[in-house]
Amino acid sequence: MRDMRYVCGIILSLLLFSAPGKANSPIAVKAVVIEDVLADYKNFLNGRNPLSIKDFSGPYSRRDVIELILFQQALTEGGLHTPVILIPMPTYQRAIAELEKGYADATANPVWETDLPEASTWKSISTVDPGQFVAGLYGKPKKNC
């Protein structure tokens, strides 16, 4: 949770200092999100406030949807109490392109570090240390294909 607060504090600072002359205007975070994730997110929420979600089980629950909710909760936990505008994108590549062009403040879901050019975007510190994440293919040992 400490890392999440640190990242959110940095995001808050960047948003506040990148908007000179807008002190009297409400600040909103524009975050890109893939269209199918956004659809499942809306179905999962079913009218609930994403900031109050503690139980992530149920229909339409999946990793991407949970990440989107945690993104919003992390911003609030870090002190940014402002609307998050979710901008639907048709593809992952388009979401990254919109971020690089500056049309969005953040991606609502994690992206691969190698997909973001070093000079074009700011990257948070990693929340998963090298060697802590395991990906693989899983199945029953005696299943014939």
mmCIF file of C-alpha atoms in Angstrom, residues 4-139:
data_model
loop_
_atom_site.group_PDB
_atom_site.id
_atom_site.type_symbol
_atom_site.label_atom_id
_atom_site.label_comp_id
_atom_site.label_asym_id
_atom_site.label_seq_id
_atom_site.Cartn_x
_atom_site.Cartn_y
_atom_site.Cartn_z
ATOM 1 C CA MET A 4 0.666 2.708 -4.161
ATOM 2 C CA ARG A 5 0.549 5.942 -2.121
ATOM 3 C CA TYR A 6 3.987 6.925 -3.432
ATOM 4 C CA VAL A 7 2.953 6.374 -7.056
ATOM 5 C CA CYS A 8 -0.324 8.222 -6.558
ATOM 6 C CA GLY A 9 1.484 11.113 -4.895
ATOM 7 C CA ILE A 10 3.749 11.431 -7.897
ATOM 8 C CA ILE A 11 0.783 11.251 -10.280
ATOM 9 C CA LEU A 12 -0.983 13.937 -8.252
ATOM 10 C CA SER A 13 2.088 16.175 -8.341
ATOM 11 C CA LEU A 14 2.490 15.758 -12.078
ATOM 12 C CA LEU A 15 -1.147 16.554 -12.721
ATOM 13 C CA LEU A 16 -1.126 19.623 -10.498
ATOM 14 C CA PHE A 17 2.121 21.060 -11.827
ATOM 15 C CA SER A 18 1.303 20.306 -15.454
ATOM 16 C CA ALA A 19 -1.798 22.510 -15.377
ATOM 17 C CA PRO A 20 -0.583 26.055 -14.628
ATOM 18 C CA GLY A 21 -3.287 28.694 -14.654
ATOM 19 C CA LYS A 22 -6.008 26.154 -14.017
ATOM 20 C CA ALA A 23 -6.079 26.470 -10.234
ATOM 21 C CA ASN A 24 -9.742 27.532 -10.266
ATOM 22 C CA SER A 25 -10.757 24.801 -12.704
ATOM 23 C CA PRO A 26 -11.723 21.339 -11.535
ATOM 24 C CA ILE A 27 -9.017 18.849 -12.392
ATOM 25 C CA ALA A 28 -9.951 15.529 -13.955
ATOM 26 C CA VAL A 29 -7.733 12.591 -14.771
ATOM 27 C CA LYS A 30 -8.181 11.370 -18.338
ATOM 28 C CA ALA A 31 -7.317 7.682 -18.503
ATOM 29 C CA VAL A 32 -7.430 5.463 -21.575
ATOM 30 C CA VAL A 33 -8.986 2.016 -21.224
ATOM 31 C CA ILE A 34 -9.613 -0.723 -23.795
ATOM 32 C CA GLU A 35 -13.276 -0.859 -24.891
ATOM 33 C CA ASP A 36 -13.959 -4.470 -23.872
ATOM 34 C CA VAL A 37 -12.453 -3.835 -20.428
ATOM 35 C CA LEU A 38 -14.644 -0.761 -20.016
ATOM 36 C CA ALA A 39 -17.755 -2.742 -20.979
ATOM 37 C CA ASP A 40 -16.999 -5.485 -18.434
ATOM 38 C CA TYR A 41 -16.103 -2.834 -15.834
ATOM 39 C CA LYS A 42 -19.514 -1.177 -16.217
ATOM 40 C CA ASN A 43 -21.270 -4.547 -16.050
ATOM 41 C CA PHE A 44 -19.237 -5.559 -12.988
ATOM 42 C CA LEU A 45 -20.014 -2.310 -11.155
ATOM 43 C CA ASN A 46 -23.722 -2.532 -11.969
ATOM 44 C CA GLY A 47 -24.222 0.967 -10.542
ATOM 45 C CA ARG A 48 -21.866 0.567 -7.554
ATOM 46 C CA ASN A 49 -19.217 3.144 -6.686
ATOM 47 C CA PRO A 50 -15.776 1.782 -7.697
ATOM 48 C CA LEU A 51 -14.213 3.407 -4.629
ATOM 49 C CA SER A 52 -16.345 1.284 -2.292
ATOM 50 C CA ILE A 53 -15.592 -2.094 -3.911
ATOM 51 C CA LYS A 54 -13.841 -4.523 -1.552
ATOM 52 C CA ASP A 55 -15.096 -7.850 -2.927
ATOM 53 C CA PHE A 56 -13.960 -8.425 -6.507
ATOM 54 C CA SER A 57 -15.798 -11.702 -7.090
ATOM 55 C CA GLY A 58 -18.815 -12.083 -9.323
ATOM 56 C CA PRO A 59 -19.885 -11.839 -12.945
ATOM 57 C CA TYR A 60 -17.605 -9.803 -15.242
ATOM 58 C CA SER A 61 -14.779 -9.905 -12.695
ATOM 59 C CA ARG A 62 -11.406 -10.293 -14.391
ATOM 60 C CA ARG A 63 -7.870 -9.006 -13.917
ATOM 61 C CA ASP A 64 -8.302 -5.971 -16.200
ATOM 62 C CA VAL A 65 -11.513 -4.888 -14.467
ATOM 63 C CA ILE A 66 -9.959 -5.246 -11.020
ATOM 64 C CA GLU A 67 -6.907 -3.230 -12.128
ATOM 65 C CA LEU A 68 -9.177 -0.442 -13.355
ATOM 66 C CA ILE A 69 -10.955 -0.275 -9.998
ATOM 67 C CA LEU A 70 -7.669 -0.424 -8.071
ATOM 68 C CA PHE A 71 -6.293 2.388 -10.259
ATOM 69 C CA GLN A 72 -9.149 4.652 -9.176
ATOM 70 C CA GLN A 73 -8.889 3.583 -5.545
ATOM 71 C CA ALA A 74 -5.124 4.217 -5.576
ATOM 72 C CA LEU A 75 -5.572 7.749 -6.888
ATOM 73 C CA THR A 76 -8.041 8.493 -4.102
ATOM 74 C CA GLU A 77 -5.882 6.808 -1.469
ATOM 75 C CA GLY A 78 -2.972 8.931 -2.682
ATOM 76 C CA GLY A 79 -4.976 12.108 -2.106
ATOM 77 C CA LEU A 80 -6.351 12.842 -5.574
ATOM 78 C CA HIS A 81 -10.082 13.364 -5.047
ATOM 79 C CA THR A 82 -11.084 14.285 -8.577
ATOM 80 C CA PRO A 83 -13.107 12.651 -11.343
ATOM 81 C CA VAL A 84 -11.486 10.011 -13.516
ATOM 82 C CA ILE A 85 -12.653 10.266 -17.112
ATOM 83 C CA LEU A 86 -12.341 6.879 -18.796
ATOM 84 C CA ILE A 87 -11.606 7.251 -22.501
ATOM 85 C CA PRO A 88 -12.455 4.090 -24.461
ATOM 86 C CA MET A 89 -9.843 2.852 -26.926
ATOM 87 C CA PRO A 90 -10.305 0.085 -29.488
ATOM 88 C CA THR A 91 -6.859 -1.484 -28.945
ATOM 89 C CA TYR A 92 -3.897 -1.587 -26.585
ATOM 90 C CA GLN A 93 -1.690 0.002 -29.254
ATOM 91 C CA ARG A 94 -4.114 2.896 -29.741
ATOM 92 C CA ALA A 95 -4.246 3.498 -25.976
ATOM 93 C CA ILE A 96 -0.457 3.786 -25.854
ATOM 94 C CA ALA A 97 -0.429 6.093 -28.890
ATOM 95 C CA GLU A 98 -2.991 8.414 -27.263
ATOM 96 C CA LEU A 99 -0.921 8.492 -24.078
ATOM 97 C CA GLU A 100 2.266 9.276 -26.009
ATOM 98 C CA LYS A 101 0.547 12.135 -27.855
ATOM 99 C CA GLY A 102 -0.586 13.601 -24.540
ATOM 100 C CA TYR A 103 -4.310 13.135 -25.185
ATOM 101 C CA ALA A 104 -4.586 11.176 -21.927
ATOM 102 C CA ASP A 105 -2.948 11.539 -18.526
ATOM 103 C CA ALA A 106 -2.605 7.829 -17.811
ATOM 104 C CA THR A 107 -3.557 4.336 -18.809
ATOM 105 C CA ALA A 108 -6.148 2.801 -16.507
ATOM 106 C CA ASN A 109 -4.464 -0.583 -16.851
ATOM 107 C CA PRO A 110 -0.787 -1.509 -16.606
ATOM 108 C CA VAL A 111 1.310 -1.617 -19.767
ATOM 109 C CA TRP A 112 4.567 -3.342 -20.608
ATOM 110 C CA GLU A 113 7.509 -1.037 -19.924
ATOM 111 C CA THR A 114 9.051 -1.974 -23.264
ATOM 112 C CA ASP A 115 5.945 -0.668 -25.074
ATOM 113 C CA LEU A 116 6.586 2.911 -23.928
ATOM 114 C CA PRO A 117 9.454 4.850 -25.496
ATOM 115 C CA GLU A 118 11.769 6.246 -22.817
ATOM 116 C CA ALA A 119 11.527 9.893 -23.845
ATOM 117 C CA SER A 120 7.793 10.135 -24.524
ATOM 118 C CA THR A 121 6.200 9.136 -21.219
ATOM 119 C CA TRP A 122 6.755 9.205 -17.477
ATOM 120 C CA LYS A 123 6.783 5.778 -15.840
ATOM 121 C CA SER A 124 6.035 4.998 -12.218
ATOM 122 C CA ILE A 125 8.286 2.835 -10.139
ATOM 123 C CA SER A 126 7.600 -0.851 -10.588
ATOM 124 C CA THR A 127 5.088 -2.234 -8.120
ATOM 125 C CA VAL A 128 6.274 -5.789 -8.792
ATOM 126 C CA ASP A 129 9.949 -6.534 -8.235
ATOM 127 C CA PRO A 130 11.861 -8.644 -10.786
ATOM 128 C CA GLY A 131 11.278 -12.329 -10.094
ATOM 129 C CA GLN A 132 8.054 -11.791 -8.102
ATOM 130 C CA PHE A 133 5.679 -12.438 -10.982
ATOM 131 C CA VAL A 134 5.219 -15.845 -12.565
ATOM 132 C CA ALA A 135 3.350 -16.409 -15.807
ATOM 133 C CA GLY A 136 2.738 -19.802 -17.288
ATOM 134 C CA LEU A 137 0.406 -22.247 -18.963
ATOM 135 C CA TYR A 138 -1.592 -24.441 -16.631
ATOM 136 C CA GLY A 139 -3.598 -27.600 -17.234
#
